[in-house]
PDB file of C-alpha atoms in Angstrom:
ATOM      1  CA  MET A  30      -0.080   0.018   0.294  1.00 64.00           C
ATOM      2  CA  VAL A  31       1.374   3.164  -1.285  1.00 69.00           C
ATOM      3  CA  GLU A  32       1.611   5.750   2.187  1.00 78.00           C
ATOM      4  CA  LEU A  33       2.028   9.590   2.037  1.00 84.00           C
ATOM      5  CA  GLU A  34       3.809  11.449   5.354  1.00 87.00           C
ATOM      6  CA  THR A  35       1.817  13.913   7.059  1.00 89.00           C
ATOM      7  CA  ARG A  36       3.800  16.487   6.035  1.00 90.00           C
ATOM      8  CA  GLU A  37       3.650  15.414   2.280  1.00 91.00           C
ATOM      9  CA  LEU A  38      -0.136  15.415   2.559  1.00 91.00           C
ATOM     10  CA  GLU A  39       0.184  19.469   4.358  1.00 92.00           C
ATOM     11  CA  TYR A  40       2.152  20.141   0.411  1.00 93.00           C
ATOM     12  CA  PHE A  41      -0.009  18.650  -1.207  1.00 94.00           C
ATOM     13  CA  ILE A  42      -2.923  20.796   0.482  1.00 93.00           C
ATOM     14  CA  ALA A  43      -1.443  23.726   0.432  1.00 92.00           C
ATOM     15  CA  LEU A  44      -0.472  23.608  -3.015  1.00 94.00           C
ATOM     16  CA  ALA A  45      -3.930  22.206  -3.724  1.00 93.00           C
ATOM     17  CA  ASP A  46      -5.609  25.093  -2.320  1.00 91.00           C
ATOM     18  CA  GLU A  47      -3.171  28.131  -3.639  1.00 91.00           C
ATOM     19  CA  LEU A  48      -2.780  26.833  -7.124  1.00 92.00           C
ATOM     20  CA  HIS A  49       0.384  28.732  -7.016  1.00 92.00           C
ATOM     21  CA  PHE A  50       4.427  26.992  -6.009  1.00 92.00           C
ATOM     22  CA  GLY A  51       5.120  30.470  -4.577  1.00 92.00           C
ATOM     23  CA  ARG A  52       2.207  31.256  -2.268  1.00 92.00           C
ATOM     24  CA  ALA A  53       1.498  27.555  -1.271  1.00 92.00           C
ATOM     25  CA  ALA A  54       6.044  27.651  -0.206  1.00 92.00           C
ATOM     26  CA  VAL A  55       5.235  30.985   1.852  1.00 92.00           C
ATOM     27  CA  ARG A  56       1.781  29.613   3.694  1.00 90.00           C
ATOM     28  CA  LEU A  57       3.921  26.372   4.976  1.00 92.00           C
ATOM     29  CA  SER A  58       7.256  28.605   5.122  1.00 92.00           C
ATOM     30  CA  ILE A  59       9.352  26.536   2.589  1.00 93.00           C
ATOM     31  CA  ALA A  60      11.249  26.923  -0.813  1.00 92.00           C
ATOM     32  CA  GLN A  61       9.739  27.230  -3.462  1.00 92.00           C
ATOM     33  CA  PRO A  62      12.032  24.627  -5.348  1.00 92.00           C
ATOM     34  CA  ALA A  63      11.305  22.207  -1.862  1.00 92.00           C
ATOM     35  CA  LEU A  64       7.850  21.999  -2.607  1.00 93.00           C
ATOM     36  CA  SER A  65       8.275  21.396  -6.260  1.00 93.00           C
ATOM     37  CA  LYS A  66      10.498  18.201  -5.209  1.00 93.00           C
ATOM     38  CA  ALA A  67       8.022  17.616  -2.565  1.00 92.00           C
ATOM     39  CA  ILE A  68       5.230  17.242  -5.235  1.00 94.00           C
ATOM     40  CA  ARG A  69       7.288  15.330  -7.289  1.00 92.00           C
ATOM     41  CA  ARG A  70       8.364  12.670  -5.280  1.00 91.00           C
ATOM     42  CA  ILE A  71       4.637  12.350  -3.954  1.00 93.00           C
ATOM     43  CA  GLU A  72       3.324  11.931  -8.155  1.00 93.00           C
ATOM     44  CA  THR A  73       5.481   8.852  -8.382  1.00 91.00           C
ATOM     45  CA  ARG A  74       5.055   7.326  -5.305  1.00 88.00           C
ATOM     46  CA  LEU A  75       1.002   7.511  -6.078  1.00 91.00           C
ATOM     47  CA  GLY A  76       2.019   6.586  -9.920  1.00 91.00           C
ATOM     48  CA  VAL A  77      -1.153   9.632 -10.963  1.00 93.00           C
ATOM     49  CA  PRO A  78      -0.284  13.020 -12.116  1.00 94.00           C
ATOM     50  CA  LEU A  79      -1.955  15.121  -9.092  1.00 95.00           C
ATOM     51  CA  PHE A  80      -1.490  19.102 -10.754  1.00 94.00           C
ATOM     52  CA  ILE A  81      -1.416  19.905 -14.401  1.00 93.00           C
ATOM     53  CA  ARG A  82       1.746  23.110 -14.292  1.00 91.00           C
ATOM     54  CA  SER A  83       2.046  25.412 -17.172  1.00 86.00           C
ATOM     55  CA  SER A  84       4.593  28.792 -16.535  1.00 78.00           C
ATOM     56  CA  ARG A  85       1.627  30.566 -15.904  1.00 82.00           C
ATOM     57  CA  HIS A  86      -1.410  27.910 -14.412  1.00 88.00           C
ATOM     58  CA  VAL A  87      -1.317  25.217 -12.084  1.00 92.00           C
ATOM     59  CA  GLU A  88      -4.393  23.427 -11.725  1.00 93.00           C
ATOM     60  CA  LEU A  89      -5.891  19.828 -10.354  1.00 94.00           C
ATOM     61  CA  THR A  90      -6.470  16.769 -11.906  1.00 94.00           C
ATOM     62  CA  PRO A  91      -8.569  14.152 -11.399  1.00 93.00           C
ATOM     63  CA  ALA A  92      -6.858  12.439  -9.473  1.00 93.00           C
ATOM     64  CA  GLY A  93      -5.687  16.276  -7.552  1.00 93.00           C
ATOM     65  CA  LYS A  94      -9.136  16.761  -6.902  1.00 92.00           C
ATOM     66  CA  ALA A  95      -9.634  13.237  -5.028  1.00 91.00           C
ATOM     67  CA  LEU A  96      -6.526  13.736  -2.841  1.00 93.00           C
ATOM     68  CA  GLN A  97      -7.645  17.335  -2.119  1.00 91.00           C
ATOM     69  CA  GLU A  98     -10.670  15.742  -0.838  1.00 87.00           C
ATOM     70  CA  HIS A  99     -10.045  12.802   1.295  1.00 87.00           C
ATOM     71  CA  GLY A 100      -6.803  14.401   2.248  1.00 88.00           C
ATOM     72  CA  ARG A 101      -8.025  17.424   3.768  1.00 85.00           C
ATOM     73  CA  HIS A 102     -10.449  14.456   6.015  1.00 81.00           C
ATOM     74  CA  ALA A 103      -7.490  12.626   7.084  1.00 85.00           C
ATOM     75  CA  LEU A 104      -5.007  15.590   8.469  1.00 85.00           C
ATOM     76  CA  ASN A 105      -8.523  16.733  10.329  1.00 80.00           C
ATOM     77  CA  ALA A 106      -8.950  13.595  11.397  1.00 77.00           C
ATOM     78  CA  VAL A 107      -4.782  14.024  12.636  1.00 82.00           C
ATOM     79  CA  GLY A 108      -5.688  17.229  14.317  1.00 79.00           C
ATOM     80  CA  ALA A 109      -8.412  16.444  15.934  1.00 73.00           C
ATOM     81  CA  ALA A 110      -6.682  13.118  17.357  1.00 74.00           C
ATOM     82  CA  ILE A 111      -3.802  14.887  18.912  1.00 75.00           C
ATOM     83  CA  ARG A 112      -5.602  17.384  20.316  1.00 69.00           C
ATOM     84  CA  TYR A 113      -8.298  14.797  21.645  1.00 66.00           C
ATOM     85  CA  ALA A 114      -5.521  13.026  23.306  1.00 69.00           C
ATOM     86  CA  GLN A 115      -4.375  16.408  25.240  1.00 64.00           C
ATOM     87  CA  ARG A 116      -7.388  17.550  26.177  1.00 61.00           C
ATOM     88  CA  ALA A 117      -8.349  13.845  27.521  1.00 61.00           C
ATOM     89  CA  GLY A 118      -5.289  14.374  29.991  1.00 60.00           C
ATOM     90  CA  ASP A 119      -6.187  17.766  30.881  1.00 58.00           C
ATOM     91  CA  THR A 120      -9.075  17.892  33.975  1.00 53.00           C
ATOM     92  CA  GLN A 121      -8.737  21.734  34.244  1.00 58.00           C
ATOM     93  CA  ASP A 122      -9.608  21.953  30.147  1.00 74.00           C
ATOM     94  CA  HIS A 123     -12.120  24.378  29.066  1.00 88.00           C
ATOM     95  CA  LEU A 124     -15.013  23.512  26.941  1.00 93.00           C
ATOM     96  CA  ARG A 125     -14.662  25.635  23.343  1.00 94.00           C
ATOM     97  CA  LEU A 126     -17.391  27.117  21.267  1.00 96.00           C
ATOM     98  CA  VAL A 127     -17.113  28.476  17.807  1.00 95.00           C
ATOM     99  CA  LEU A 128     -19.498  31.039  15.899  1.00 93.00           C
ATOM    100  CA  LYS A 129     -19.971  33.468  13.733  1.00 87.00           C
ATOM    101  CA  PRO A 130     -19.552  36.788  15.415  1.00 85.00           C
ATOM    102  CA  GLY A 131     -23.122  37.626  15.613  1.00 83.00           C
ATOM    103  CA  GLY A 132     -24.352  34.355  14.643  1.00 87.00           C
ATOM    104  CA  ASP A 133     -25.795  33.379  17.897  1.00 90.00           C
ATOM    105  CA  ALA A 134     -29.782  34.653  16.938  1.00 89.00           C
ATOM    106  CA  GLY A 135     -29.458  36.235  20.529  1.00 89.00           C
ATOM    107  CA  LEU A 136     -29.373  33.057  22.164  1.00 93.00           C
ATOM    108  CA  LEU A 137     -25.545  32.404  23.030  1.00 93.00           C
ATOM    109  CA  SER A 138     -25.985  34.323  26.686  1.00 93.00           C
ATOM    110  CA  GLY A 139     -28.889  32.059  27.614  1.00 93.00           C
ATOM    111  CA  LEU A 140     -27.066  29.143  27.019  1.00 95.00           C
ATOM    112  CA  LEU A 141     -24.564  29.683  28.251  1.00 94.00           C
ATOM    113  CA  ALA A 142     -26.119  30.351  31.423  1.00 94.00           C
ATOM    114  CA  GLU A 143     -27.791  27.220  31.805  1.00 94.00           C
ATOM    115  CA  TYR A 144     -24.419  25.481  31.524  1.00 95.00           C
ATOM    116  CA  ALA A 145     -23.368  27.540  33.931  1.00 93.00           C
ATOM    117  CA  HIS A 146     -25.743  25.470  36.250  1.00 92.00           C
ATOM    118  CA  GLN A 147     -24.412  22.214  35.910  1.00 91.00           C
ATOM    119  CA  PRO A 148     -22.133  20.685  38.772  1.00 90.00           C
ATOM    120  CA  ASP A 149     -18.973  19.744  35.700  1.00 89.00           C
ATOM    121  CA  ALA A 150     -19.165  22.954  34.357  1.00 92.00           C
ATOM    122  CA  ARG A 151     -16.025  24.080  32.475  1.00 91.00           C
ATOM    123  CA  GLN A 152     -15.057  28.057  31.450  1.00 92.00           C
ATOM    124  CA  VAL A 153     -16.332  28.503  27.848  1.00 94.00           C
ATOM    125  CA  ASP A 154     -13.719  29.605  25.402  1.00 94.00           C
ATOM    126  CA  ILE A 155     -15.533  31.617  22.633  1.00 94.00           C
ATOM    127  CA  LEU A 156     -13.834  31.568  19.653  1.00 93.00           C
ATOM    128  CA  PHE A 157     -14.876  33.162  16.292  1.00 90.00           C
ATOM    129  CA  SER A 158     -14.296  32.400  12.959  1.00 86.00           C
ATOM    130  CA  GLY A 159     -15.279  33.097   9.025  1.00 74.00           C
ATOM    131  CA  PRO A 160     -18.204  32.437   6.667  1.00 68.00           C
ATOM    132  CA  ALA A 161     -16.699  29.103   5.718  1.00 67.00           C
ATOM    133  CA  ASP A 162     -15.131  27.130   7.943  1.00 78.00           C
ATOM    134  CA  ARG A 163     -16.909  26.493  11.330  1.00 86.00           C
ATOM    135  CA  ALA A 164     -17.404  23.463  10.789  1.00 89.00           C
ATOM    136  CA  ASP A 165     -13.682  22.812  10.567  1.00 88.00           C
ATOM    137  CA  PHE A 166     -13.279  23.834  13.847  1.00 91.00           C
ATOM    138  CA  LEU A 167     -14.859  20.847  14.814  1.00 91.00           C
ATOM    139  CA  ARG A 168     -13.533  18.504  12.749  1.00 88.00           C
ATOM    140  CA  ASP A 169     -10.007  19.310  13.436  1.00 85.00           C
ATOM    141  CA  GLY A 170     -10.404  19.448  16.882  1.00 87.00           C
ATOM    142  CA  ARG A 171     -10.476  23.347  17.602  1.00 89.00           C
ATOM    143  CA  ALA A 172     -13.345  23.621  18.836  1.00 93.00           C
ATOM    144  CA  ASP A 173     -15.690  20.917  21.116  1.00 93.00           C
ATOM    145  CA  VAL A 174     -19.014  22.497  20.238  1.00 96.00           C
ATOM    146  CA  GLY A 175     -19.829  25.338  17.446  1.00 96.00           C
ATOM    147  CA  LEU A 176     -23.135  26.862  16.748  1.00 96.00           C
ATOM    148  CA  LEU A 177     -23.721  26.593  12.824  1.00 94.00           C
ATOM    149  CA  TYR A 178     -26.554  27.685  10.295  1.00 90.00           C
ATOM    150  CA  ALA A 179     -28.288  24.666   8.785  1.00 88.00           C
ATOM    151  CA  PRO A 180     -28.401  24.974   5.275  1.00 84.00           C
ATOM    152  CA  PHE A 181     -25.958  26.601   4.643  1.00 82.00           C
ATOM    153  CA  ASP A 182     -22.530  24.703   6.717  1.00 86.00           C
ATOM    154  CA  ASP A 183     -21.698  21.261   5.428  1.00 86.00           C
ATOM    155  CA  LEU A 184     -23.356  19.272   8.418  1.00 90.00           C
ATOM    156  CA  ASP A 185     -21.767  16.151   7.083  1.00 88.00           C
ATOM    157  CA  GLY A 186     -20.324  13.635  10.057  1.00 87.00           C
ATOM    158  CA  LEU A 187     -21.784  16.434  12.911  1.00 94.00           C
ATOM    159  CA  ALA A 188     -24.074  15.602  14.973  1.00 95.00           C
ATOM    160  CA  HIS A 189     -26.571  18.474  15.606  1.00 96.00           C
ATOM    161  CA  GLU A 190     -29.502  19.734  17.335  1.00 96.00           C
ATOM    162  CA  THR A 191     -32.015  23.233  15.977  1.00 95.00           C
ATOM    163  CA  LEU A 192     -31.851  25.806  18.962  1.00 95.00           C
ATOM    164  CA  HIS A 193     -33.745  27.844  16.430  1.00 93.00           C
ATOM    165  CA  THR A 194     -35.742  28.412  13.608  1.00 93.00           C
ATOM    166  CA  GLU A 195     -36.354  31.563  11.169  1.00 92.00           C
ATOM    167  CA  ASP A 196     -37.034  32.873   8.096  1.00 92.00           C
ATOM    168  CA  ARG A 197     -34.870  35.158   5.842  1.00 93.00           C
ATOM    169  CA  VAL A 198     -34.925  38.679   4.701  1.00 95.00           C
ATOM    170  CA  VAL A 199     -33.405  40.414   1.613  1.00 96.00           C
ATOM    171  CA  ILE A 200     -31.970  43.351   2.590  1.00 96.00           C
ATOM    172  CA  VAL A 201     -31.208  46.767   0.299  1.00 96.00           C
ATOM    173  CA  PRO A 202     -30.758  50.017   0.288  1.00 95.00           C
ATOM    174  CA  ALA A 203     -33.591  52.639   1.789  1.00 92.00           C
ATOM    175  CA  GLY A 204     -34.052  53.688  -2.478  1.00 92.00           C
ATOM    176  CA  HIS A 205     -34.495  50.362  -3.667  1.00 95.00           C
ATOM    177  CA  ARG A 206     -37.454  48.957  -5.674  1.00 95.00           C
ATOM    178  CA  LEU A 207     -37.894  46.559  -3.166  1.00 95.00           C
ATOM    179  CA  ALA A 208     -37.513  48.476  -0.431  1.00 94.00           C
ATOM    180  CA  GLY A 209     -41.197  49.182  -0.070  1.00 91.00           C
ATOM    181  CA  HIS A 210     -42.817  45.213  -0.273  1.00 95.00           C
ATOM    182  CA  THR A 211     -44.479  43.997   2.696  1.00 94.00           C
ATOM    183  CA  SER A 212     -42.725  40.460   1.391  1.00 95.00           C
ATOM    184  CA  VAL A 213     -41.216  39.072  -2.176  1.00 96.00           C
ATOM    185  CA  ARG A 214     -40.871  36.264  -4.084  1.00 95.00           C
ATOM    186  CA  MET A 215     -37.030  34.784  -4.726  1.00 93.00           C
ATOM    187  CA  SER A 216     -37.746  35.241  -8.185  1.00 94.00           C
ATOM    188  CA  ASP A 217     -37.905  38.872  -7.900  1.00 95.00           C
ATOM    189  CA  LEU A 218     -34.724  38.826  -7.090  1.00 94.00           C
ATOM    190  CA  GLU A 219     -33.342  37.440 -11.108  1.00 93.00           C
ATOM    191  CA  GLY A 220     -31.101  40.392 -12.715  1.00 92.00           C
ATOM    192  CA  GLU A 221     -29.825  41.634  -8.423  1.00 94.00           C
ATOM    193  CA  THR A 222     -26.586  41.428  -7.637  1.00 94.00           C
ATOM    194  CA  LEU A 223     -25.666  39.113  -4.924  1.00 93.00           C
ATOM    195  CA  PRO A 224     -22.123  38.610  -2.783  1.00 91.00           C
ATOM    196  CA  ARG A 225     -19.125  36.246  -3.371  1.00 88.00           C
ATOM    197  CA  TRP A 226     -18.781  34.806   0.141  1.00 84.00           C
ATOM    198  CA  LYS A 227     -15.169  34.287   0.675  1.00 77.00           C
ATOM    199  CA  GLY A 228     -13.801  30.960   1.055  1.00 69.00           C
ATOM    200  CA  LEU A 229     -17.265  29.612  -0.557  1.00 69.00           C
ATOM    201  CA  PRO A 230     -16.896  28.513  -3.888  1.00 62.00           C
ATOM    202  CA  GLY A 231     -20.186  27.926  -6.003  1.00 59.00           C
ATOM    203  CA  GLY A 232     -22.580  29.760  -5.355  1.00 64.00           C
ATOM    204  CA  ASP A 233     -25.204  32.246  -7.627  1.00 69.00           C
ATOM    205  CA  GLY A 234     -23.304  35.543  -6.289  1.00 80.00           C
ATOM    206  CA  THR A 235     -21.941  37.560  -8.981  1.00 84.00           C
ATOM    207  CA  GLY A 236     -21.099  40.743  -7.184  1.00 87.00           C
ATOM    208  CA  PRO A 237     -17.995  41.752  -4.956  1.00 88.00           C
ATOM    209  CA  GLU A 238     -16.488  39.293  -2.592  1.00 88.00           C
ATOM    210  CA  VAL A 239     -17.454  40.106   1.322  1.00 89.00           C
ATOM    211  CA  ALA A 240     -16.189  38.357   4.130  1.00 82.00           C
ATOM    212  CA  ASP A 241     -18.707  38.441   7.168  1.00 84.00           C
ATOM    213  CA  VAL A 242     -21.624  40.243   7.470  1.00 87.00           C
ATOM    214  CA  VAL A 243     -20.649  44.044   8.037  1.00 87.00           C
ATOM    215  CA  GLN A 244     -18.687  44.007   5.462  1.00 90.00           C
ATOM    216  CA  MET A 245     -21.854  42.409   3.053  1.00 92.00           C
ATOM    217  CA  LEU A 246     -24.173  45.377   4.696  1.00 93.00           C
ATOM    218  CA  GLN A 247     -21.364  48.419   3.634  1.00 93.00           C
ATOM    219  CA  MET A 248     -21.343  47.057   0.046  1.00 94.00           C
ATOM    220  CA  ILE A 249     -24.994  47.227   0.558  1.00 95.00           C
ATOM    221  CA  THR A 250     -25.651  50.650   1.703  1.00 94.00           C
ATOM    222  CA  VAL A 251     -23.526  52.189  -1.268  1.00 93.00           C
ATOM    223  CA  GLY A 252     -25.376  50.448  -3.727  1.00 92.00           C
ATOM    224  CA  ARG A 253     -23.014  48.078  -4.675  1.00 93.00           C
ATOM    225  CA  MET A 254     -25.333  44.278  -4.086  1.00 94.00           C
ATOM    226  CA  ILE A 255     -28.134  42.940  -2.051  1.00 95.00           C
ATOM    227  CA  GLY A 256     -28.436  39.848   0.328  1.00 93.00           C
ATOM    228  CA  VAL A 257     -30.557  37.354   1.914  1.00 93.00           C
ATOM    229  CA  LEU A 258     -29.672  36.243   5.062  1.00 91.00           C
ATOM    230  CA  PRO A 259     -31.594  35.233   8.755  1.00 90.00           C
ATOM    231  CA  ARG A 260     -33.840  37.604   9.338  1.00 89.00           C
ATOM    232  CA  SER A 261     -31.739  37.502  13.378  1.00 87.00           C
ATOM    233  CA  LEU A 262     -28.029  38.303  11.645  1.00 87.00           C
ATOM    234  CA  VAL A 263     -29.415  42.637  10.494  1.00 86.00           C
ATOM    235  CA  GLU A 264     -32.285  42.496  12.938  1.00 79.00           C
ATOM    236  CA  PRO A 265     -31.912  45.391  13.894  1.00 83.00           C
ATOM    237  CA  ALA A 266     -31.330  47.143  10.641  1.00 85.00           C
ATOM    238  CA  PRO A 267     -28.727  49.712   9.849  1.00 87.00           C
ATOM    239  CA  ALA A 268     -29.645  52.923   9.277  1.00 87.00           C
ATOM    240  CA  ASP A 269     -30.768  53.377   5.656  1.00 91.00           C
ATOM    241  CA  LEU A 270     -31.135  49.884   4.885  1.00 95.00           C
ATOM    242  CA  VAL A 271     -34.266  47.497   4.743  1.00 95.00           C
ATOM    243  CA  CYS A 272     -34.770  43.969   5.844  1.00 94.00           C
ATOM    244  CA  VAL A 273     -37.923  42.834   3.819  1.00 95.00           C
ATOM    245  CA  PRO A 274     -39.306  39.521   4.408  1.00 95.00           C
ATOM    246  CA  VAL A 275     -38.718  36.641   1.515  1.00 95.00           C
ATOM    247  CA  ALA A 276     -41.562  34.361   1.208  1.00 94.00           C
ATOM    248  CA  ASP A 277     -40.485  30.791  -0.540  1.00 93.00           C
ATOM    249  CA  ALA A 278     -36.979  31.239   1.083  1.00 91.00           C
ATOM    250  CA  PRO A 279     -36.137  27.977   2.736  1.00 89.00           C
ATOM    251  CA  PRO A 280     -36.061  28.673   6.423  1.00 90.00           C
ATOM    252  CA  SER A 281     -32.859  28.795   8.552  1.00 91.00           C
ATOM    253  CA  ARG A 282     -32.082  26.897  11.171  1.00 93.00           C
ATOM    254  CA  LEU A 283     -29.537  27.639  13.598  1.00 94.00           C
ATOM    255  CA  VAL A 284     -28.366  24.550  15.071  1.00 96.00           C
ATOM    256  CA  LEU A 285     -25.607  23.764  17.925  1.00 97.00           C
ATOM    257  CA  ALA A 286     -22.908  20.487  16.662  1.00 97.00           C
ATOM    258  CA  TRP A 287     -20.642  18.594  18.065  1.00 96.00           C
ATOM    259  CA  ILE A 288     -18.865  15.765  16.521  1.00 92.00           C
ATOM    260  CA  GLU A 289     -20.995  12.670  15.559  1.00 90.00           C
ATOM    261  CA  ARG A 290     -18.621   9.986  17.403  1.00 88.00           C
ATOM    262  CA  ASP A 291     -17.411  12.393  20.183  1.00 88.00           C
ATOM    263  CA  ARG A 292     -18.775  11.127  23.338  1.00 86.00           C
ATOM    264  CA  ARG A 293     -17.018  12.649  26.165  1.00 88.00           C
ATOM    265  CA  PRO A 294     -18.835  14.065  28.764  1.00 90.00           C
ATOM    266  CA  LEU A 295     -17.130  17.637  28.419  1.00 90.00           C
ATOM    267  CA  VAL A 296     -19.363  17.416  25.128  1.00 94.00           C
ATOM    268  CA  ALA A 297     -22.348  15.901  26.532  1.00 95.00           C
ATOM    269  CA  SER A 298     -22.940  18.183  29.436  1.00 95.00           C
ATOM    270  CA  PHE A 299     -23.325  21.157  27.388  1.00 96.00           C
ATOM    271  CA  VAL A 300     -25.499  19.488  24.774  1.00 96.00           C
ATOM    272  CA  ALA A 301     -27.985  18.647  27.754  1.00 96.00           C
ATOM    273  CA  ALA A 302     -27.959  22.137  28.924  1.00 96.00           C
ATOM    274  CA  ALA A 303     -28.763  23.517  25.528  1.00 96.00           C
ATOM    275  CA  LEU A 304     -31.711  21.124  25.151  1.00 96.00           C
ATOM    276  CA  ARG A 305     -32.685  22.178  28.604  1.00 95.00           C
ATOM    277  CA  TRP A 306     -32.810  25.767  27.615  1.00 94.00           C
ATOM    278  CA  ARG A 307     -34.130  25.017  23.754  1.00 94.00           C
ATOM    279  CA  ARG A 308     -37.367  22.788  25.959  1.00 92.00           C
ATOM    280  CA  ASP A 309     -37.736  26.042  28.169  1.00 91.00           C
ATOM    281  CA  ASN A 310     -37.039  28.805  26.255  1.00 86.00           C
ATOM    282  CA  VAL A 311     -37.643  28.768  22.220  1.00 66.00           C
ATOM    283  CA  GLY A 312     -41.088  28.072  21.981  1.00 55.00           C
ATOM    284  CA  ALA A 313     -41.790  31.692  23.740  1.00 46.00           C
ATOM    285  CA  ARG A 314     -39.068  33.003  22.097  1.00 46.00           C
ATOM    286  CA  GLY A 315     -39.459  31.905  18.642  1.00 45.00           C
ATOM    287  CA  ARG A 316     -42.999  33.244  18.696  1.00 39.00           C
ATOM    288  CA  GLY A 317     -41.661  37.102  19.856  1.00 40.00           C
ATOM    289  CA  ILE A 318     -39.177  36.804  16.771  1.00 39.00           C
ATOM    290  CA  ALA A 319     -41.731  36.351  14.316  1.00 36.00           C
ATOM    291  CA  ALA A 320     -44.251  38.735  15.267  1.00 35.00           C
ATOM    292  CA  ARG A 321     -41.757  41.722  14.979  1.00 35.00           C
ATOM    293  CA  GLU A 322     -40.149  43.666  12.276  1.00 34.00           C
ATOM    294  CA  CYS A 323     -36.713  43.569  11.221  1.00 38.00           C
ATOM    295  CA  GLY A 324     -36.427  46.518  13.256  1.00 35.00           C
ATOM    296  CA  LEU A 325     -38.390  49.151  10.258  1.00 33.00           C
ATOM    297  CA  SER A 326     -41.939  49.601  11.194  1.00 29.00           C
ATOM    298  CA  ARG A 327     -42.490  49.963   6.593  1.00 29.00           C
ATOM    299  CA  VAL A 328     -41.067  46.411   6.311  1.00 29.00           C
ATOM    300  CA  GLY A 329     -44.196  44.817   7.433  1.00 28.00           C
ATOM    301  CA  THR A 330     -44.806  41.441   9.822  1.00 26.00           C
ATOM    302  CA  LEU A 331     -43.208  37.813   8.832  1.00 25.00           C
ATOM    303  CA  PRO A 332     -45.135  35.390   7.259  1.00 26.00           C
ATOM    304  CA  PRO A 333     -45.705  31.568   9.255  1.00 25.00           C
ATOM    305  CA  PHE A 334     -42.703  29.207   8.995  1.00 23.00           C
TER     306      PHE A 334
END
């Protein structure tokens, strides 16, 4: 069986991500000739080409794409195993919770308060991530639990519980043609410029690339795009922007997620506290949010969801 060392896999993944030998070498803190030699050695060992190279272009072959997908999972698994082993021997270990900035739908303080009542509660370290890598924080062991949004985040291999369900709204400048509507449909957004999210390939966006909601709202304010988001991420709406419910957009779910095979008491205790909090609070809270407007009285009320 052909074997690759972890370091070799790291070299390959860096080049597969960057598709540029110079940038990948800088990322790895090695010389470019050393990276080129390592990649040739990997291809020779595997017996298949992983990259198509020219003087101006680097492209993955089908074999390279397969190794990129599965190799990333392998590196994540190795990193997770190391971190879990270290934490298993640390009785004073903290619980690490990852979320996007502002991505808790206002639930975080209640969840933390409920967890603090647990007799085995630990200190909770809050980690913030960009739009593309919250699930990776869980898979590679950097975080123990996370607040993710479905269907936007990849939940493959993760156990999860829905804490909150909400509708989605389109955010437009106050003078936009849709600003006076009480609700719209997805077909009403045809021809509009939507953002491209940094680190998330694909999608329908044709507008400028944005890294977070703050950047997106700034671009909407100056008329460069519009955006569709879960309501809680933009409530209340900033001045000069209007949120309009999108009646036929699938609802968004805020979920508590963790690695499916993770059976540590540290994680189980937090999940149990979150489920108790959901049982006691989420029904009334969801009805209150559904009855509110997005910070602007002219937007109208939410349709049922």
